Tab-separated table of C-alpha atoms in Angstrom:
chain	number	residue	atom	x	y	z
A	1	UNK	CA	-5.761	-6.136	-13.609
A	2	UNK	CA	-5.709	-4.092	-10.585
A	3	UNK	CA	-7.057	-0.609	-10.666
A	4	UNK	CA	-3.665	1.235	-9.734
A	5	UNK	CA	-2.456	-0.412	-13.065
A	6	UNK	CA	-5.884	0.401	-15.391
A	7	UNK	CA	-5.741	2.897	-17.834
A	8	UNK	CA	-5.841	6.557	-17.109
A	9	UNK	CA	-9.352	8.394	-17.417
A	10	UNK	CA	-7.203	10.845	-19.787
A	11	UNK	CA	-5.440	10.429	-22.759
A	12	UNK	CA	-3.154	13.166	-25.234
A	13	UNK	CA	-1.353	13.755	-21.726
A	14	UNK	CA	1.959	15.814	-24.097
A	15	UNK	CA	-0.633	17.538	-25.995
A	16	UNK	CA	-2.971	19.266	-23.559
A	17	UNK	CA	-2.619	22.664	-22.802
A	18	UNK	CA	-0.060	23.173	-19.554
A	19	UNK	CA	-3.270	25.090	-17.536
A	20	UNK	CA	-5.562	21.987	-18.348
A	21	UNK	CA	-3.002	19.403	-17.569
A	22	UNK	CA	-2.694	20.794	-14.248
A	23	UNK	CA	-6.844	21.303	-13.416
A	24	UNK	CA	-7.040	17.578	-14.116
A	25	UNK	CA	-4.321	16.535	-12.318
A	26	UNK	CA	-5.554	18.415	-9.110
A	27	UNK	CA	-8.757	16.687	-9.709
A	28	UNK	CA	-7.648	13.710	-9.859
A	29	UNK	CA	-5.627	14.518	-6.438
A	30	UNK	CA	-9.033	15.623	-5.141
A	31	UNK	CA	-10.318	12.279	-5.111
A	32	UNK	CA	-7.484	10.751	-2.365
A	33	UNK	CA	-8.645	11.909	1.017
A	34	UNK	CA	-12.294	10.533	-0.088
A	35	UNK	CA	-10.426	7.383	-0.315
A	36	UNK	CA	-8.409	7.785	2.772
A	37	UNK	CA	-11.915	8.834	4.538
A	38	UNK	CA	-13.682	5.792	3.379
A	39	UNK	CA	-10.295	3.500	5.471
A	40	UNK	CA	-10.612	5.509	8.838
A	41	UNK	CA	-12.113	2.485	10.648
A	42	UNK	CA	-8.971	0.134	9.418
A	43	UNK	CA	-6.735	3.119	10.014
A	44	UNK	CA	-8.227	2.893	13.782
A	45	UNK	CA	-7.802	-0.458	13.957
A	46	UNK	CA	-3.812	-0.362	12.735
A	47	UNK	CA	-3.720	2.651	15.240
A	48	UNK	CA	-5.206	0.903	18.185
A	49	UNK	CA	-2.741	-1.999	17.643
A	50	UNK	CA	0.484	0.383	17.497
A	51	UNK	CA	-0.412	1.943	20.297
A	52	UNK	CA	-0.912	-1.529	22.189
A	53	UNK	CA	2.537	-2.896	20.672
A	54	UNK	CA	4.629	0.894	21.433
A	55	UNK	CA	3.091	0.706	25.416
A	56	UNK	CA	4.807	-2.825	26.159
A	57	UNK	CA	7.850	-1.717	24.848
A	58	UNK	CA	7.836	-2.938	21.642
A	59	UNK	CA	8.452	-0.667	18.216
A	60	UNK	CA	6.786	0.106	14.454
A	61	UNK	CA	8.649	-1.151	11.743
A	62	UNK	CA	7.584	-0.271	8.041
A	63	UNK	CA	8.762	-2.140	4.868
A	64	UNK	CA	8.269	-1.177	1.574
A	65	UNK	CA	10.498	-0.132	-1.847
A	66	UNK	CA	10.454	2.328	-4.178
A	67	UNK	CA	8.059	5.463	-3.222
A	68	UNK	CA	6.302	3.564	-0.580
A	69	UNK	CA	9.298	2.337	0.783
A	70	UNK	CA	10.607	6.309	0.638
A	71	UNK	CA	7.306	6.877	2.600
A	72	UNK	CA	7.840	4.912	5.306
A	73	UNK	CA	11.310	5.768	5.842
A	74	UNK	CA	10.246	9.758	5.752
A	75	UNK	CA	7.515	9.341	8.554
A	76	UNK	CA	9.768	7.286	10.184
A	77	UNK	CA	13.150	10.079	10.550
A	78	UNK	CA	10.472	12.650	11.134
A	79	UNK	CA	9.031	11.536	14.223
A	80	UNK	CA	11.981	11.842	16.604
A	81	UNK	CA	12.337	15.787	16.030
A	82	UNK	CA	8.197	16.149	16.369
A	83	UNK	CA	7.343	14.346	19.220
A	84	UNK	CA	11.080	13.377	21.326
A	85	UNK	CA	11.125	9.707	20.600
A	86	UNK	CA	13.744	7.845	20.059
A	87	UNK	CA	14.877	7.147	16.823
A	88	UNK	CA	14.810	3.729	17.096
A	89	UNK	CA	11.029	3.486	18.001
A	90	UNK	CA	9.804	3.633	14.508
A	91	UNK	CA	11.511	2.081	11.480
A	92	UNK	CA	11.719	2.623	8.187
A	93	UNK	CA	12.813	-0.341	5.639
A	94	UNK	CA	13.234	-0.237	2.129
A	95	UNK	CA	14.390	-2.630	-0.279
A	96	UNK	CA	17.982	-2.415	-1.670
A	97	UNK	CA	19.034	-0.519	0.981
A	98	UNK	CA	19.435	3.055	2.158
A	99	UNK	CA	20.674	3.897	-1.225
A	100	UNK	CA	17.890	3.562	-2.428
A	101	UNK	CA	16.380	6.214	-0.749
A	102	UNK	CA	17.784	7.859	-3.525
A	103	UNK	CA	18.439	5.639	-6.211
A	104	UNK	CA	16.397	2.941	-7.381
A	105	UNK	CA	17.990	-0.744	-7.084
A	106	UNK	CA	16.940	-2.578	-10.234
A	107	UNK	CA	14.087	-5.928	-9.039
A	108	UNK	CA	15.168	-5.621	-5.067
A	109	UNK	CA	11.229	-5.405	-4.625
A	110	UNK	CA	11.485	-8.743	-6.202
A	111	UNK	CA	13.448	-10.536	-3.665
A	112	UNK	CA	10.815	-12.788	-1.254
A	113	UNK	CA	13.096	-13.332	1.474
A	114	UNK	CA	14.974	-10.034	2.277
A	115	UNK	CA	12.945	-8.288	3.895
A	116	UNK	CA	12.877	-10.625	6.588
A	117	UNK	CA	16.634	-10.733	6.877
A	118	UNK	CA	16.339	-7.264	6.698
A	119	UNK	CA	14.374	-7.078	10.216
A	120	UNK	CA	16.525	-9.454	11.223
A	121	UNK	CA	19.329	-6.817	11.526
A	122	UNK	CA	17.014	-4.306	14.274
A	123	UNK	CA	16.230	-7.577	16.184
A	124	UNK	CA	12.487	-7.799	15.241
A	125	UNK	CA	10.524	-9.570	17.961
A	126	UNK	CA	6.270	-10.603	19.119
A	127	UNK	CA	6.585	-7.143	21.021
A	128	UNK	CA	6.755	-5.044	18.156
A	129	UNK	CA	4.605	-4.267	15.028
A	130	UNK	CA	5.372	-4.622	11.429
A	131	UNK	CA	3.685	-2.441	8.509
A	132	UNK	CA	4.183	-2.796	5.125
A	133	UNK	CA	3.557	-0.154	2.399
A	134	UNK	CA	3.209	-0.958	-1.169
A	135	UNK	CA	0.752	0.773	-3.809
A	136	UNK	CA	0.505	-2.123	-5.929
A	137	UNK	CA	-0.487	-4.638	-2.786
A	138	UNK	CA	1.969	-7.602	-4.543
A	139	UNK	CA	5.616	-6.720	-3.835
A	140	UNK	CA	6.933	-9.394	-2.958
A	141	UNK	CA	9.666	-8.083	-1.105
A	142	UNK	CA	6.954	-6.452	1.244
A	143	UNK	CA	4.735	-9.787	1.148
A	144	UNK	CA	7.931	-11.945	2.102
A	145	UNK	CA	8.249	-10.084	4.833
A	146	UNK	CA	5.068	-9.891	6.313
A	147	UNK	CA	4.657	-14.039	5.752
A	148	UNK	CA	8.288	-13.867	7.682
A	149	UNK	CA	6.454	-11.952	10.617
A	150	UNK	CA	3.324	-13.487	10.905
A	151	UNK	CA	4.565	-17.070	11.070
A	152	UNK	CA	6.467	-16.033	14.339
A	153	UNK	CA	3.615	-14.057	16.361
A	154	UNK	CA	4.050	-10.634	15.114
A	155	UNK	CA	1.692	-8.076	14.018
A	156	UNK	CA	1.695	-7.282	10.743
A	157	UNK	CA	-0.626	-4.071	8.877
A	158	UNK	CA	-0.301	-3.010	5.362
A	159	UNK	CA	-1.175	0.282	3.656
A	160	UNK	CA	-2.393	-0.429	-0.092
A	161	UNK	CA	-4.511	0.774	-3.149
A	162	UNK	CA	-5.774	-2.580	-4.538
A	163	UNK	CA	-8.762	-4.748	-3.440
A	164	UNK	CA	-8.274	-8.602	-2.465
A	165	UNK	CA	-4.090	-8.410	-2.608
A	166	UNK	CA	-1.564	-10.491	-1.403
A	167	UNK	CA	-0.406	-7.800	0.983
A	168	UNK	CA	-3.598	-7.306	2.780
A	169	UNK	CA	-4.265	-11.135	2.912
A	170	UNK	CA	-0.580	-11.386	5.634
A	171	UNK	CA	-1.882	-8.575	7.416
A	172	UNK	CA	-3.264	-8.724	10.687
A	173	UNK	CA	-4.306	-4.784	10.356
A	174	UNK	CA	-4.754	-3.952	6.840
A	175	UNK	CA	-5.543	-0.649	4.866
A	176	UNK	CA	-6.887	-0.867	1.853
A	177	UNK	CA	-7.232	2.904	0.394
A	178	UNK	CA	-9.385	2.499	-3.410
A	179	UNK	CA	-7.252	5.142	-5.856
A	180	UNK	CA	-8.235	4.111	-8.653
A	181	UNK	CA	-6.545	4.790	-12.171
A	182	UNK	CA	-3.520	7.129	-12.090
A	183	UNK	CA	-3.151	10.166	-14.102
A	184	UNK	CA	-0.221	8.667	-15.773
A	185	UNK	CA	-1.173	5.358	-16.285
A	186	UNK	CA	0.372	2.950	-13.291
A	187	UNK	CA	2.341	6.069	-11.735
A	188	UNK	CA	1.575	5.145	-8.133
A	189	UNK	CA	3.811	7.647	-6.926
A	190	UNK	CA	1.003	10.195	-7.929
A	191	UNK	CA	-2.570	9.484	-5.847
A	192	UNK	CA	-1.557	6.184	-4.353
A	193	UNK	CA	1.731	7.930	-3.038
A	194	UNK	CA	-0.488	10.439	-1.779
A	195	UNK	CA	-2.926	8.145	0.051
A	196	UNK	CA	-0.383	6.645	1.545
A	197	UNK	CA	1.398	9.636	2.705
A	198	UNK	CA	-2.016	10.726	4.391
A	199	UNK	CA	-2.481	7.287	6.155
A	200	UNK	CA	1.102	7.520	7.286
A	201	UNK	CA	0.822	11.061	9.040
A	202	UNK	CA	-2.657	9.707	10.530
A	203	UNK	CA	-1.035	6.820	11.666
A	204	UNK	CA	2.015	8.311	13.696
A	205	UNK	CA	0.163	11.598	14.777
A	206	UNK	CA	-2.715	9.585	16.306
A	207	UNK	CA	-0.171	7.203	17.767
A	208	UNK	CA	1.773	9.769	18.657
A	209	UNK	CA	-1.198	11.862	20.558
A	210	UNK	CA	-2.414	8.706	22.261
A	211	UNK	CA	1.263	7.999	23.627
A	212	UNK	CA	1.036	11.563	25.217
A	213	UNK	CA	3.485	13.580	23.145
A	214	UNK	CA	0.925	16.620	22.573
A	215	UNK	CA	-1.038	18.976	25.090
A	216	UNK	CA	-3.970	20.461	23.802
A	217	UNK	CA	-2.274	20.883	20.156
A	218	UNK	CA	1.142	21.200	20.696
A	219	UNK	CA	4.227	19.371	20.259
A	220	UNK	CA	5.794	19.494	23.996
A	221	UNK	CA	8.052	16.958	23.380
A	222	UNK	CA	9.661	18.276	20.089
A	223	UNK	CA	14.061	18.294	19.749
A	224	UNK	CA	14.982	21.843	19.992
A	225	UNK	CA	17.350	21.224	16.981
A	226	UNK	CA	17.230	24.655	14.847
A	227	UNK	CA	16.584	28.410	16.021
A	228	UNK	CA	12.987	28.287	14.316
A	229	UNK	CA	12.309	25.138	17.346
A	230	UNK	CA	13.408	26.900	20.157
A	231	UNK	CA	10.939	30.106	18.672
A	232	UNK	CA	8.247	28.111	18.822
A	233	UNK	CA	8.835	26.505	22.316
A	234	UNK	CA	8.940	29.962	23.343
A	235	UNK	CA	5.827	31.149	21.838
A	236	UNK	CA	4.471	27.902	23.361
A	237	UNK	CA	5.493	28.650	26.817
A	238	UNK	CA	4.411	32.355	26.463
A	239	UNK	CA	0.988	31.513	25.412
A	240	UNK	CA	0.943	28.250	28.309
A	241	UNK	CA	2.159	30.057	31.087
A	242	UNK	CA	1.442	33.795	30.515
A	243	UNK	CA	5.070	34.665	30.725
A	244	UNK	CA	7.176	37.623	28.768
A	245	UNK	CA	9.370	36.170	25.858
A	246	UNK	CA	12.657	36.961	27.852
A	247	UNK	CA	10.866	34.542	30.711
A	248	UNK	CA	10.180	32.010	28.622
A	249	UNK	CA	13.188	32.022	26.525
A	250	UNK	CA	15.394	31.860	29.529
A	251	UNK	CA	12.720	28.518	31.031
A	252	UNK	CA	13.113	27.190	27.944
A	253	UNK	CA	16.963	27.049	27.546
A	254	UNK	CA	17.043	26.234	31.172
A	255	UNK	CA	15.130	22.833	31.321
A	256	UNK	CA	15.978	21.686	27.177
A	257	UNK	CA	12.077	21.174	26.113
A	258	UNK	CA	8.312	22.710	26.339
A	259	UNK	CA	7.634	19.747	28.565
A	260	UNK	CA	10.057	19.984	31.055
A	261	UNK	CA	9.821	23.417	31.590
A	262	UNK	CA	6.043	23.272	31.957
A	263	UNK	CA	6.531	20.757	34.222
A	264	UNK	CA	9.194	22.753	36.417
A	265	UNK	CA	7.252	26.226	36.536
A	266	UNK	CA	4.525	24.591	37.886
A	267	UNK	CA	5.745	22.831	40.924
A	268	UNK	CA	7.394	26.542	41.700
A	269	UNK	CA	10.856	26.355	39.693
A	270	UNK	CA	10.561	29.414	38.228
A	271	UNK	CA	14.060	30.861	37.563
């Protein structure tokens, strides 16, 4: 049996008190970035090979369903607005659909063959880079697809809490992240969900820095899309350039990002 699926180390869950319920869940949740931290060198390895597959032009595709699937397609939407990329540049998949983003679609993890024809639909090709997320490491909507990929020459990685799965086996770049039993017995959402959250914002931040979408630690390339945005591409090009907040609140409307206006004021376009 694989460990996500083994027995809980607790037991009278309903009748513990509400203060002890919660210690033990937070130490359970303690244990995850141990796990993550004991990955790093496949996370560099999935990292190094993004990179590689993003810098020829080619994209990063995740598949999953259920939670992990809802994982993928969060890290996914949220790297446009952080870093400026486009939004088709990373991918997120999940089986049954995008309603199921919200609602789950009873056995469409179960389906071996859509996630390929799912793929299909963004014109997958040997250029990009195909990841797929799954606690369990046996979904065989997620191993269907990486099969799919890998007979046709592209990359495949996986994110998953189980030793020796099927997942990992049709990945060229897998991560294997040890969670061990869930507090709720076979709740992956809980520490696996976790691990794989972590692994997922290591993933596309590392990526993201290597690409060149942060100075020092900032986000220069970042959408401008609400008021609290354009605050902190002001406080960004206050603290940069040593200009008033007027100065760099007019800068920054002028040029449209923290990049670009860096950029200008320092080959003398200053107003």
């Amino acid at each position: 049996m694989s460990t996500t699926e083994s027995a809980s180390n607790y037991d009278g869950l309903e009748s513990m008190p509400l203060r002890e319920l919660l210690e033990n869940i937070n130490r359970e949740d303690q244990s995850v970035p141990l796990a993550v931290e004991r990955a790093i060198p496949q996370v560099e390895a999935l990292v190094n090979a993004t990179v590689d597959r993003l810098k020829q032009g080619g994209r990063l595709f995740y598949i999953g369903a259920g939670t992990s699937g809802r994982l993928g397609i969060v890290d996914a939407s949220e790297c446009p607005p952080t870093y400026g990329v486009p939004h088709g540049l990373i991918i997120g998949i999940i089986a049954g659909g995008d309603g199921a983003i919200r609602k789950a679609v009873e056995f469409a993890e179960d389906d071996t063959t859509q996630a390929w024809k799912d793929l299909q639909e963004h014109q997958v090709t040997e250029q990009d880079i195909v990841v797929g997320i799954a606690a369990s490491g046996s979904t065989p909507y997620v191993v269907g697809g990486l099969q799919a990929c890998r007979s046709r020459g592209i990359a495949t990685g996986c994110i998953v809490c189980n030793a020796n799965s099927p997942i990992a086996a049709e990945a060229d770049y897998p991560v294997e992240i040890f969670t061990g039993p869930e507090f709720v017995t076979g709740s992956t959402r809980m520490k696996a969900g976790t691990a794989q959250k972590l692994v997922l914002n290591m993933l596309t931040t590392a990526t993201m820095v290597q690409l060149g979408h942060v100075k020092g630690n900032k986000m220069v390339d970042m959408q401008l899309s609400n008021h609290k945005l354009v605050e902190r591409g002001t406080r960004m090009l206050m603290e940069e350039l040593q200009l008033t907040k007027p100065e760099a609140a007019a800068l920054l409307q002028k040029y449209g990002s923290v990049r670009a206006a860096i950029e200008a004021y320092r080959n003398g376009e200053k107003e």
